[in-house]
Amino acid sequence: MASSAHSGAAGGGGTITSNPRFWIVAGIAVAGVIVLAEAARRRRRWLRGKSSAPPDAGAFCDRFELSPPPQPPPPTARHLLSGLTFAASDNFEIEGYVAGFGNPDWKRTHEAPRHTAVTVTMLLKQGATCVGRTVMDELGFGVTGENLHCGTPINPASPSLVPGGSCSGAAVAVAAQLADFALGTDTIGDVRIPASFCGLLSFRPSYGVVSTLGTIANSQSLDTIGWFARDPSVLHRIGEALLPATAGGLKQRRQFVFADDCFQLLKVSNEKTVHAIKNAVQTLPGYQPPKHINIGQYLYSNVPSLKEFCEPAAKLQEGMSALKALSTVILLLQRYEFKASHENWVNTVKPKLGLDISTRVLRAVNFAHDNIKSLYAIRNELRAALKNLLKDTGILVLPTTAGYPLKRNSKERLSSGFEDRMYKFVGIAALSGCCEVTIPLANLDHHVSLSFVAAHGSDKSLLLTILDTYSLIQEQVVLASKLVTTPVTNGDLDVDIDVDASELLKEKGNSAFKRRQWSKAVEFYSEAISLSDTNATYYCNRAAAYLELGSFKQAEADCDRALLLDRKNVKAYLRRGFAREVTLNYKEALQDFRRALALEPQNKTALAAERRLQKLLK
């Protein structure tokens, strides 16, 4: 006992552990560590929250409001864009605000402009309100939308993926419903790529049709003003405000030309996409049957100067070689023109740039090419080739890009392969100067957008076409996405399966019609048509459902198609006659009823209609 007590008193450890003040201090220290750890954990969580949800989805770099002039008093019509809000990318000059061009060193070394960009002024005069300027890739380069200084705007369609660039913030502002529409500049897909990634409509007008005065140029002969919208009617109204009256009105007998080789590069079913557009077109009057083309092969054969940039390829691969060469040419032209405009500033200021952008800028300022004239020759030849292909009524249909959105902070953004995929299709309109509309497709594989390219100067005609077809295309895509295809090895058996399936769908449509479920009937008949588009009965039956719904133009178009397939279809004449009568086209309606009587002289419906219309026409 004594020995134990002595050792306890003599040992330093025993003295400390028996001292109550030690335990008090130790407890306070442990509590402090726990508190600090919890505080650090909460701070990390707060920072994660800040980084994942920046204000306004990280779309804006400048927030301000420019109000339009007062509305004129009645009975004068309200301004075309009254009540709409818009944003503009960071390379649009606004009086009193220094444009950043996506880079703080640019903003630091430039002064506020004395005038506002022409397009912004035009939109304000038409009643729209500007709500700020949006983030963009530095100096107008890049396709991902990531910015070293401002961060990456959050893609509302898929927050884990990049929004696309260079006009990333403008696209996000519209997709997140922070503005009704937004302006950007499209050099090599800078509007169309983010529209595709964020699920928006966009329009790139013909080169030179909309003034770029008051925007900071990346490449002067490629830059165009473009715009984003969620609604095709808004897209069209902006065109009415910005496009001159000479920019191509409505053309009759329009025709879609499918770039089959481009669709083959997609991961989605080419068949579904083509069916969707084809079926939508067939419900509208004034359209010729669609055409199909290998656009790469066409360019290889009709743009002779392009061969200088094509890699050696077998006959079957010449088309892909031409598309790749197109992306090469457009990048070379961009570098040459960027260097001409900004080499002195880059070498003097030595701006801090993101790695990807720095690589692009260095390639541009160090650019040297023996034959610049060949680049411009290709541009002129390409425009002429597309004019010859499309003329005044053709519309080239192709995917917006051959690539898909990357994950945020993905290393693949530096790969040349990704860049090639992005530029392969957007380069067609960019280099030729043709106009292009991009629309998202619902219910297909992720982030699929279609582009519609029309000849240079056909801008208003193209916007009207999209206004006519957009809702129908989306409806047809929904139907196409529901189709279940059965893999078979025998070609004849495949036809039998399609026929059996289409007949089953027709019967379902008939059953829905009898139950007075007109919309459901239209859906079933449309699915039947998508499987078998040469059966006049399917169109005629759908016309009957459209008549019940009051969709008289669609009914007339279906009857047109049915009569193309079967000139002796009495029901199609009767239904088209009724659609025309209701829309006050009495003479045409009378002709239809008389054609029905020529086939069935005792048809009571036709006889009664003939008597009725003869009285109306007296």
Coordinates of C-alpha atoms in Angstrom, one line a residue:
M1 CA 0.0 0.0 0.0
A2 CA 2.8 2.4 1.1
S3 CA 4.9 1.5 -1.9
S4 CA 1.9 2.0 -4.2
A5 CA 1.2 5.4 -2.6
H6 CA 4.8 6.5 -2.9
S7 CA 5.0 5.5 -6.5
G8 CA 1.8 7.4 -7.2
A9 CA 3.2 10.5 -5.6
A10 CA 6.6 10.3 -7.1
G11 CA 5.5 9.6 -10.8
G12 CA 4.7 12.8 -12.8
G13 CA 2.0 11.0 -14.8
G14 CA 0.2 10.2 -11.7
T15 CA 0.2 13.8 -10.5
I16 CA -1.2 15.1 -13.8
T17 CA -4.0 12.5 -14.2
S18 CA -5.1 13.0 -10.6
N19 CA -5.3 16.8 -11.1
P20 CA -8.9 17.9 -11.8
R21 CA -7.8 21.0 -13.6
F22 CA -6.1 18.8 -16.3
W23 CA -9.5 17.2 -17.1
I24 CA -11.2 20.6 -17.3
V25 CA -8.6 21.9 -19.7
A26 CA -8.6 18.7 -21.8
G27 CA -12.4 18.8 -22.0
I28 CA -12.3 22.4 -23.2
A29 CA -9.7 21.6 -25.8
V30 CA -11.7 18.6 -27.1
A31 CA -14.9 20.7 -27.2
G32 CA -13.0 23.4 -29.1
V33 CA -11.8 20.8 -31.7
I34 CA -15.3 19.5 -32.1
V35 CA -16.7 23.0 -32.5
L36 CA -14.0 23.9 -35.1
A37 CA -14.6 20.7 -37.0
E38 CA -18.3 21.3 -37.1
A39 CA -17.8 24.9 -38.2
A40 CA -15.4 23.8 -41.0
R41 CA -18.0 21.2 -42.1
R42 CA -20.7 23.7 -42.2
R43 CA -18.5 26.1 -44.1
R44 CA -17.7 23.4 -46.7
R45 CA -21.4 22.7 -47.0
W46 CA -22.2 26.4 -47.4
L47 CA -19.4 26.8 -50.1
R48 CA -20.7 23.7 -51.9
G49 CA -24.2 25.3 -51.9
K50 CA -22.8 28.6 -53.1
S51 CA -20.9 26.9 -56.0
S52 CA -23.8 24.7 -57.0
A53 CA -26.4 27.4 -56.9
P54 CA -24.9 30.8 -57.8
P55 CA -27.3 33.8 -58.1
D56 CA -29.3 33.7 -61.3
A57 CA -27.8 30.4 -62.2
G58 CA -24.5 32.2 -62.8
A59 CA -25.8 33.6 -66.1
F60 CA -25.2 37.3 -65.6
C61 CA -22.0 39.3 -65.3
D62 CA -23.8 42.7 -65.3
R63 CA -27.3 43.3 -63.9
F64 CA -29.0 46.5 -65.0
E65 CA -32.3 47.5 -66.6
L66 CA -32.8 49.5 -69.9
S67 CA -36.4 50.4 -70.3
P68 CA -38.1 50.9 -73.7
P69 CA -39.8 54.2 -74.7
P70 CA -43.4 54.6 -73.6
Q71 CA -46.0 52.7 -75.5
P72 CA -47.9 54.9 -78.1
P73 CA -51.5 55.7 -77.1
P74 CA -54.4 53.9 -78.7
P75 CA -55.5 53.3 -81.4
T76 CA -51.8 52.9 -82.4
A77 CA -50.7 49.3 -82.1
R78 CA -48.5 48.3 -79.2
H79 CA -44.8 47.8 -79.9
L80 CA -43.9 44.4 -81.4
L81 CA -41.9 43.2 -78.4
S82 CA -43.9 44.9 -75.7
G83 CA -43.7 43.2 -72.3
L84 CA -40.7 41.0 -73.2
T85 CA -37.4 41.0 -71.4
F86 CA -34.0 40.1 -72.9
A87 CA -30.3 39.9 -72.0
A88 CA -27.2 40.3 -74.2
S89 CA -23.8 38.6 -74.1
D90 CA -20.8 40.4 -72.6
N91 CA -19.5 41.5 -76.1
F92 CA -22.5 43.8 -76.7
E93 CA -21.7 47.5 -76.0
I94 CA -24.1 49.3 -73.7
E95 CA -23.7 53.1 -73.2
G96 CA -22.1 53.7 -69.8
Y97 CA -21.1 50.0 -69.1
V98 CA -17.7 48.6 -70.1
A99 CA -18.1 45.3 -72.0
G100 CA -15.9 42.6 -70.6
F101 CA -15.7 40.2 -73.7
G102 CA -15.6 37.4 -71.1
N103 CA -12.3 38.6 -69.6
P104 CA -11.5 41.0 -66.7
D105 CA -8.3 42.2 -68.4
W106 CA -10.3 43.3 -71.5
K107 CA -12.7 45.2 -69.2
R108 CA -9.8 46.8 -67.3
T109 CA -8.1 48.1 -70.5
H110 CA -11.2 49.5 -72.3
E111 CA -13.5 52.4 -71.6
A112 CA -17.3 52.5 -71.5
P113 CA -18.7 53.1 -75.0
R114 CA -20.7 56.2 -75.9
H115 CA -23.3 54.3 -77.9
T116 CA -25.3 51.1 -77.4
A117 CA -25.1 48.2 -79.9
V118 CA -27.5 48.7 -82.8
T119 CA -29.5 45.5 -82.2
V120 CA -30.0 46.3 -78.5
T121 CA -31.3 49.8 -79.5
M122 CA -33.7 48.3 -82.1
L123 CA -35.1 45.8 -79.6
L124 CA -35.6 48.6 -77.0
K125 CA -37.5 50.7 -79.6
Q126 CA -39.8 47.7 -80.2
G127 CA -40.8 47.6 -76.5
A128 CA -38.4 45.0 -75.0
T129 CA -36.6 45.6 -71.7
C130 CA -32.9 44.7 -71.4
V131 CA -32.2 43.2 -68.0
G132 CA -28.4 42.7 -68.1
R133 CA -25.4 41.3 -69.8
T134 CA -24.4 37.7 -69.6
V135 CA -21.3 35.5 -69.1
M136 CA -19.5 34.2 -72.2
D137 CA -16.4 32.2 -73.0
E138 CA -13.3 34.5 -73.0
L139 CA -12.9 36.6 -76.1
G140 CA -15.6 34.6 -77.9
F141 CA -13.6 31.4 -78.0
G142 CA -14.7 28.0 -76.7
V143 CA -17.6 25.6 -77.0
T144 CA -18.2 24.5 -73.4
G145 CA -19.3 27.7 -71.7
E146 CA -16.7 27.4 -68.9
N147 CA -15.1 30.7 -67.8
L148 CA -12.0 30.8 -65.5
H149 CA -13.0 34.2 -64.1
C150 CA -16.8 34.2 -63.9
G151 CA -17.4 30.5 -63.4
T152 CA -19.7 28.2 -65.5
P153 CA -23.4 29.1 -65.7
I154 CA -25.6 26.3 -64.5
N155 CA -27.3 24.4 -67.4
P156 CA -31.0 24.3 -66.3
A157 CA -31.6 21.3 -68.6
S158 CA -28.8 19.3 -66.9
P159 CA -26.9 20.9 -64.1
S160 CA -24.1 18.3 -64.2
L161 CA -23.3 19.2 -67.8
V162 CA -21.8 22.3 -69.4
P163 CA -24.2 24.8 -71.0
G164 CA -22.1 25.2 -74.2
G165 CA -20.4 28.3 -75.5
S166 CA -19.4 30.8 -76.2
C167 CA -22.7 32.5 -75.3
S168 CA -23.3 30.3 -72.3
G169 CA -24.9 32.9 -70.0
A170 CA -27.3 34.1 -72.6
A171 CA -28.6 30.5 -73.1
V172 CA -28.9 29.9 -69.4
A173 CA -30.7 33.2 -68.8
V174 CA -33.4 32.1 -71.2
A175 CA -33.5 28.4 -70.2
A176 CA -33.8 29.4 -66.5
Q177 CA -36.6 31.8 -67.4
L178 CA -34.6 34.9 -66.2
A179 CA -35.4 36.5 -69.6
D180 CA -37.8 35.9 -72.4
F181 CA -35.0 35.9 -75.0
A182 CA -31.3 36.7 -75.3
L183 CA -28.8 38.0 -77.8
G184 CA -25.4 36.5 -78.6
T185 CA -22.9 36.5 -81.4
D186 CA -22.6 33.3 -83.5
T187 CA -19.1 32.8 -85.0
I188 CA -18.8 29.0 -85.2
G189 CA -21.9 27.8 -83.4
D190 CA -21.5 30.1 -80.4
V191 CA -25.4 30.5 -80.2
R192 CA -26.4 27.2 -81.7
I193 CA -24.3 24.9 -79.5
P194 CA -25.5 26.3 -76.2
A195 CA -29.1 26.3 -77.5
S196 CA -28.7 22.6 -78.3
F197 CA -27.2 21.9 -74.8
C198 CA -29.8 23.9 -72.9
G199 CA -32.8 22.7 -74.9
L200 CA -33.7 26.0 -76.6
L201 CA -34.6 27.4 -79.9
S202 CA -32.1 29.7 -81.6
F203 CA -31.6 31.6 -84.8
R204 CA -28.4 32.5 -86.7
P205 CA -29.4 35.0 -89.5
S206 CA -27.7 35.2 -92.9
Y207 CA -24.3 36.9 -92.7
G208 CA -24.5 40.7 -93.0
V209 CA -28.3 40.8 -92.7
V210 CA -28.4 42.0 -89.1
S211 CA -26.0 44.8 -88.1
T212 CA -23.1 43.8 -85.8
L213 CA -22.3 47.5 -85.1
G214 CA -21.6 47.8 -81.4
T215 CA -20.4 44.3 -80.8
I216 CA -16.8 43.2 -80.1
A217 CA -15.7 41.0 -83.0
N218 CA -14.1 37.7 -82.8
S219 CA -14.0 37.0 -86.5
Q220 CA -15.5 39.8 -88.7
S221 CA -16.5 37.7 -91.7
L222 CA -18.0 34.9 -89.6
D223 CA -19.7 36.9 -86.7
T224 CA -23.5 37.2 -86.9
I225 CA -26.0 38.3 -84.3
G226 CA -28.0 35.4 -83.0
W227 CA -30.8 35.0 -80.5
F228 CA -32.3 32.4 -78.1
A229 CA -35.9 31.8 -77.2
R230 CA -38.1 29.2 -75.5
D231 CA -41.1 29.8 -77.9
P232 CA -41.1 29.8 -81.7
S233 CA -43.4 32.8 -81.8
V234 CA -40.9 34.9 -79.8
L235 CA -38.1 33.7 -82.1
H236 CA -40.2 34.9 -85.0
R237 CA -41.1 38.2 -83.4
I238 CA -37.5 39.1 -82.8
G239 CA -36.9 38.4 -86.5
E240 CA -39.7 40.8 -87.4
A241 CA -38.0 43.4 -85.3
L242 CA -34.4 42.9 -86.5
L243 CA -34.6 41.5 -90.0
P244 CA -35.0 43.9 -93.0
A245 CA -38.1 43.5 -95.2
T246 CA -35.9 42.1 -98.0
A247 CA -34.7 39.1 -95.9
G248 CA -36.9 36.6 -97.7
G249 CA -40.7 36.3 -97.3
L250 CA -42.9 33.2 -97.3
K251 CA -42.0 30.8 -100.2
Q252 CA -44.5 28.3 -101.5
R253 CA -43.9 24.6 -102.2
R254 CA -41.1 24.4 -99.7
Q255 CA -39.1 21.2 -99.4
F256 CA -37.1 19.6 -96.6
V257 CA -33.7 18.1 -97.7
F258 CA -32.4 15.6 -95.2
A259 CA -28.7 15.2 -94.7
D260 CA -28.7 11.5 -94.2
D261 CA -24.9 11.2 -93.6
C262 CA -25.1 13.6 -90.7
F263 CA -28.0 11.8 -89.0
Q264 CA -25.9 8.5 -89.3
L265 CA -23.4 10.1 -86.9
L266 CA -26.0 10.5 -84.2
K267 CA -26.6 8.1 -81.3
V268 CA -30.3 8.3 -81.8
S269 CA -32.4 6.6 -84.4
N270 CA -32.1 8.4 -87.7
E271 CA -35.4 6.7 -88.6
K272 CA -37.3 8.2 -85.7
T273 CA -36.0 11.7 -86.4
V274 CA -36.8 11.5 -90.2
H275 CA -40.2 10.1 -89.5
A276 CA -41.0 12.9 -87.1
I277 CA -40.2 15.7 -89.6
K278 CA -41.7 13.8 -92.5
N279 CA -45.0 13.3 -90.7
A280 CA -45.1 16.9 -89.6
V281 CA -44.6 18.1 -93.1
Q282 CA -47.3 15.9 -94.5
T283 CA -49.9 17.6 -92.3
L284 CA -49.2 21.0 -93.8
P285 CA -50.1 22.4 -97.2
G286 CA -47.5 23.9 -99.6
Y287 CA -44.7 21.3 -99.0
Q288 CA -43.0 19.1 -101.6
P289 CA -42.1 15.5 -100.7
P290 CA -38.8 15.5 -98.7
K291 CA -35.5 14.8 -100.4
H292 CA -32.5 13.0 -99.1
I293 CA -28.8 13.8 -99.7
N294 CA -25.3 12.9 -98.6
I295 CA -24.3 16.5 -97.8
G296 CA -20.6 15.7 -97.2
Q297 CA -20.3 14.0 -100.6
Y298 CA -22.2 16.9 -102.2
L299 CA -19.8 19.4 -100.7
Y300 CA -16.8 17.3 -101.8
S301 CA -18.0 17.4 -105.4
N302 CA -19.3 21.0 -105.5
V303 CA -16.7 23.0 -103.4
P304 CA -13.5 22.4 -105.4
S305 CA -11.2 24.5 -103.3
L306 CA -12.1 22.3 -100.2
K307 CA -10.2 19.4 -101.6
E308 CA -6.9 21.2 -100.6
F309 CA -7.9 20.6 -96.9
C310 CA -9.4 17.1 -97.3
E311 CA -7.4 14.1 -96.0
P312 CA -6.9 11.3 -98.5
A313 CA -10.0 9.1 -98.3
A314 CA -11.7 6.2 -100.1
K315 CA -14.7 7.1 -102.2
L316 CA -17.2 6.2 -99.5
Q317 CA -15.3 8.4 -96.9
E318 CA -15.0 11.5 -99.1
G319 CA -18.1 13.0 -97.5
M320 CA -16.8 12.7 -93.9
S321 CA -13.4 14.0 -95.1
A322 CA -15.2 17.1 -96.6
L323 CA -17.1 17.8 -93.3
K324 CA -13.9 17.5 -91.3
A325 CA -12.1 19.8 -93.8
L326 CA -14.9 22.3 -93.4
S327 CA -14.3 22.5 -89.6
T328 CA -10.5 22.9 -90.3
V329 CA -11.1 25.8 -92.8
I330 CA -13.4 27.7 -90.5
L331 CA -11.0 27.5 -87.6
L332 CA -8.1 28.7 -89.8
L333 CA -10.3 31.6 -91.0
Q334 CA -11.3 32.5 -87.4
R335 CA -7.6 32.5 -86.3
Y336 CA -6.6 34.8 -89.2
E337 CA -9.3 37.3 -88.5
F338 CA -8.9 37.3 -84.7
K339 CA -5.2 37.9 -85.1
A340 CA -5.9 40.9 -87.5
S341 CA -8.2 42.5 -84.9
H342 CA -6.6 41.6 -81.5
E343 CA -2.9 40.6 -81.9
N344 CA -1.6 43.9 -80.6
W345 CA -3.9 43.9 -77.5
V346 CA -3.0 40.3 -76.7
N347 CA 0.8 40.9 -77.0
T348 CA 0.6 44.2 -75.0
V349 CA -1.7 43.3 -72.2
K350 CA -0.8 39.5 -71.9
P351 CA -4.3 38.7 -70.4
K352 CA -4.8 36.0 -67.9
L353 CA -6.8 33.3 -69.8
G354 CA -8.1 29.8 -69.0
L355 CA -6.0 27.0 -70.3
D356 CA -8.3 26.0 -73.2
I357 CA -8.8 29.6 -74.3
S358 CA -5.1 30.5 -73.9
T359 CA -4.3 27.6 -76.3
R360 CA -6.8 28.9 -78.9
V361 CA -5.6 32.5 -78.5
L362 CA -2.0 31.6 -78.9
R363 CA -2.8 29.6 -82.1
A364 CA -4.5 32.6 -83.4
V365 CA -1.9 35.2 -82.7
N366 CA 0.9 32.9 -84.0
F367 CA -1.2 32.0 -87.1
A368 CA 0.5 31.9 -90.4
H369 CA -0.9 30.5 -93.7
D370 CA 0.5 30.7 -97.2
N371 CA -2.8 31.1 -99.0
I372 CA -5.4 33.1 -97.2
K373 CA -7.3 33.6 -100.5
S374 CA -8.2 29.9 -100.6
L375 CA -10.1 30.2 -97.3
Y376 CA -12.3 32.9 -98.7
A377 CA -12.6 31.0 -102.0
I378 CA -14.1 28.1 -100.1
R379 CA -16.6 30.4 -98.4
N380 CA -17.8 31.8 -101.7
E381 CA -18.0 28.3 -103.3
L382 CA -19.9 26.9 -100.4
R383 CA -22.5 29.6 -100.4
A384 CA -23.0 29.1 -104.2
A385 CA -23.2 25.3 -103.8
L386 CA -25.9 25.6 -101.1
K387 CA -27.8 28.2 -103.1
N388 CA -27.8 25.8 -106.0
L389 CA -28.9 22.9 -103.8
L390 CA -31.6 24.7 -101.8
K391 CA -32.6 27.5 -104.2
D392 CA -35.5 29.6 -102.8
T393 CA -37.6 26.9 -101.3
G394 CA -35.3 24.1 -100.0
I395 CA -34.4 23.7 -96.3
L396 CA -31.5 21.5 -95.3
V397 CA -32.3 19.4 -92.2
L398 CA -29.4 18.1 -90.1
P399 CA -28.4 17.6 -86.4
T400 CA -27.1 20.8 -84.8
T401 CA -23.9 19.1 -83.7
A402 CA -22.4 15.6 -83.9
G403 CA -21.2 15.9 -80.3
Y404 CA -22.9 15.8 -76.9
P405 CA -22.5 17.9 -73.7
L406 CA -19.6 17.2 -71.5
K407 CA -19.7 17.0 -67.7
R408 CA -18.6 20.2 -65.9
N409 CA -14.9 20.3 -65.4
S410 CA -14.3 17.4 -67.8
K411 CA -10.8 17.1 -69.2
E412 CA -12.2 16.0 -72.6
R413 CA -13.0 19.7 -73.3
L414 CA -9.3 20.0 -74.4
S415 CA -9.5 17.3 -77.0
S416 CA -9.4 18.1 -80.7
G417 CA -11.8 15.2 -81.3
F418 CA -14.5 16.9 -79.2
E419 CA -13.9 20.2 -81.1
D420 CA -14.2 18.4 -84.5
R421 CA -17.5 16.9 -83.5
M422 CA -18.8 20.3 -82.4
Y423 CA -17.9 22.1 -85.6
K424 CA -18.6 19.4 -88.2
F425 CA -22.2 20.5 -88.8
V426 CA -22.4 24.1 -87.4
G427 CA -19.6 25.0 -89.8
I428 CA -21.9 24.6 -92.9
A429 CA -24.0 27.7 -92.1
A430 CA -21.1 29.6 -90.4
L431 CA -18.8 29.4 -93.4
S432 CA -21.4 29.8 -96.1
G433 CA -23.2 32.7 -94.3
C434 CA -26.6 30.9 -94.6
C435 CA -29.3 31.3 -92.0
E436 CA -30.1 28.5 -89.6
V437 CA -32.7 27.7 -86.9
T438 CA -32.0 25.2 -84.1
I439 CA -34.9 23.5 -82.3
P440 CA -34.7 21.0 -79.5
L441 CA -36.4 17.6 -79.9
A442 CA -38.3 16.2 -77.0
N443 CA -38.4 12.5 -75.9
L444 CA -35.5 11.3 -77.9
D445 CA -32.0 10.6 -76.6
H446 CA -30.5 13.3 -74.4
H447 CA -29.7 16.8 -75.9
V448 CA -30.7 16.2 -79.5
S449 CA -31.4 19.3 -81.5
L450 CA -32.3 19.7 -85.2
S451 CA -31.0 22.5 -87.4
F452 CA -32.8 23.9 -90.5
V453 CA -30.5 25.7 -92.9
A454 CA -31.9 27.9 -95.7
A455 CA -30.1 29.8 -98.5
H456 CA -28.5 33.2 -97.7
G457 CA -31.2 35.8 -97.5
S458 CA -34.2 33.4 -96.8
D459 CA -34.3 34.4 -93.2
K460 CA -38.0 35.3 -92.8
S461 CA -39.1 32.4 -94.9
L462 CA -37.2 30.0 -92.6
L463 CA -38.6 31.6 -89.4
L464 CA -42.1 31.3 -90.8
T465 CA -41.5 27.6 -91.6
I466 CA -40.4 26.9 -88.0
L467 CA -43.4 28.8 -86.7
D468 CA -45.7 26.6 -88.9
T469 CA -44.1 23.3 -88.1
Y470 CA -42.6 23.5 -84.6
S471 CA -45.6 22.2 -82.6
L472 CA -46.3 19.4 -85.2
I473 CA -42.7 18.3 -85.2
Q474 CA -42.7 18.1 -81.4
E475 CA -45.9 16.1 -81.5
Q476 CA -44.5 13.7 -84.1
V477 CA -41.3 13.3 -82.1
V478 CA -43.3 12.3 -79.0
L479 CA -45.2 9.7 -81.2
A480 CA -42.0 8.5 -82.8
S481 CA -40.3 8.0 -79.4
K482 CA -43.2 5.7 -78.4
L483 CA -42.7 3.3 -81.3
V484 CA -41.3 -0.1 -80.5
T485 CA -39.3 -1.5 -83.3
T486 CA -38.9 -5.3 -83.6
P487 CA -35.6 -6.5 -85.0
V488 CA -36.0 -9.0 -87.8
T489 CA -33.7 -10.4 -90.4
N490 CA -36.1 -11.0 -93.2
G491 CA -36.9 -7.8 -95.2
D492 CA -40.3 -9.1 -96.3
L493 CA -41.2 -10.0 -92.7
D494 CA -40.2 -6.5 -91.6
V495 CA -42.8 -5.0 -94.0
D496 CA -45.5 -7.4 -92.8
I497 CA -44.8 -6.5 -89.1
D498 CA -45.1 -2.8 -90.0
V499 CA -48.3 -3.3 -91.9
D500 CA -49.9 -5.4 -89.2
A501 CA -48.9 -2.8 -86.5
S502 CA -50.2 0.1 -88.6
E503 CA -53.5 -1.6 -89.1
L504 CA -53.8 -2.3 -85.4
L505 CA -53.1 1.4 -84.7
K506 CA -55.7 2.4 -87.3
E507 CA -58.3 0.2 -85.6
K508 CA -57.4 1.8 -82.2
G509 CA -57.9 5.2 -83.9
N510 CA -61.3 4.1 -85.2
S511 CA -62.3 3.0 -81.8
A512 CA -61.2 6.3 -80.2
F513 CA -63.1 8.2 -82.9
K514 CA -66.3 6.3 -82.1
R515 CA -65.9 7.2 -78.4
R516 CA -65.6 10.8 -79.5
Q517 CA -61.9 10.9 -78.3
W518 CA -60.8 13.0 -81.3
S519 CA -57.3 13.9 -80.0
K520 CA -56.6 10.2 -79.1
A521 CA -57.8 9.2 -82.5
V522 CA -55.3 11.7 -84.2
E523 CA -52.6 10.2 -82.1
F524 CA -53.3 6.6 -83.2
Y525 CA -53.7 7.5 -86.8
S526 CA -50.4 9.5 -86.7
E527 CA -48.6 6.4 -85.3
A528 CA -50.1 4.3 -88.1
I529 CA -48.9 6.8 -90.7
S530 CA -45.4 6.8 -89.2
L531 CA -45.2 3.0 -89.8
S532 CA -46.9 3.1 -93.2
D533 CA -47.1 6.4 -94.9
T534 CA -48.6 5.2 -98.2
N535 CA -52.0 4.3 -97.0
A536 CA -54.6 6.9 -98.0
T537 CA -57.1 5.6 -95.5
Y538 CA -54.9 6.6 -92.5
Y539 CA -54.7 10.2 -93.8
C540 CA -58.4 10.3 -94.6
N541 CA -59.4 9.0 -91.1
R542 CA -57.1 11.5 -89.4
A543 CA -58.7 14.2 -91.5
A544 CA -62.1 13.3 -90.0
A545 CA -60.7 13.5 -86.5
Y546 CA -59.1 16.9 -87.3
L547 CA -62.5 18.2 -88.6
E548 CA -64.1 17.3 -85.3
L549 CA -61.3 19.2 -83.4
G550 CA -61.8 22.2 -85.6
S551 CA -58.3 21.9 -87.1
F552 CA -59.4 22.6 -90.6
K553 CA -56.0 23.3 -92.2
Q554 CA -54.6 20.0 -90.9
A555 CA -57.7 18.2 -92.2
E556 CA -57.3 19.7 -95.6
A557 CA -53.6 18.8 -95.7
D558 CA -54.4 15.2 -94.8
C559 CA -57.0 15.0 -97.6
D560 CA -54.4 16.4 -100.0
R561 CA -52.1 13.6 -99.1
A562 CA -54.8 10.9 -99.3
L563 CA -55.8 12.1 -102.8
L564 CA -52.2 12.0 -103.9
L565 CA -52.2 8.3 -102.9
D566 CA -55.7 7.5 -104.1
R567 CA -57.4 9.8 -106.7
K568 CA -60.8 8.0 -106.3
N569 CA -61.1 8.4 -102.5
V570 CA -64.6 9.9 -102.2
K571 CA -64.3 10.5 -98.4
A572 CA -61.2 12.5 -98.9
Y573 CA -63.0 14.8 -101.4
L574 CA -66.0 15.2 -99.1
R575 CA -63.8 16.0 -96.0
R576 CA -61.6 18.4 -97.9
G577 CA -64.7 20.1 -99.3
F578 CA -66.1 20.5 -95.8
A579 CA -62.8 21.9 -94.5
R580 CA -62.7 24.4 -97.4
E581 CA -66.3 25.4 -96.9
V582 CA -65.8 26.1 -93.2
T583 CA -62.8 28.3 -94.1
L584 CA -65.0 30.2 -96.6
N585 CA -63.2 28.8 -99.7
Y586 CA -66.5 28.1 -101.4
K587 CA -65.4 27.7 -105.0
E588 CA -62.7 25.1 -104.1
A589 CA -65.2 23.3 -101.8
L590 CA -67.8 23.1 -104.6
Q591 CA -65.1 21.6 -106.9
D592 CA -64.4 18.9 -104.3
F593 CA -68.1 18.0 -103.8
R594 CA -68.5 17.8 -107.6
R595 CA -65.5 15.5 -107.8
A596 CA -67.1 13.2 -105.2
L597 CA -70.4 13.2 -107.2
A598 CA -68.5 12.3 -110.4
L599 CA -67.3 9.1 -108.6
E600 CA -70.6 8.5 -106.7
P601 CA -73.5 10.4 -108.5
Q602 CA -76.1 9.5 -105.8
N603 CA -74.0 10.5 -102.8
K604 CA -76.5 12.4 -100.6
T605 CA -73.8 14.3 -98.6
A606 CA -72.2 15.6 -101.8
L607 CA -75.6 16.5 -103.4
A608 CA -76.7 18.5 -100.4
A609 CA -73.4 20.3 -100.2
E610 CA -73.5 21.2 -103.9
R611 CA -77.0 22.7 -103.5
R612 CA -75.9 24.6 -100.4
L613 CA -72.8 26.1 -102.0
Q614 CA -74.5 27.0 -105.3
K615 CA -76.9 29.2 -103.2
L616 CA -73.9 30.8 -101.4
L617 CA -72.1 31.6 -104.6
K618 CA -75.1 33.3 -106.3

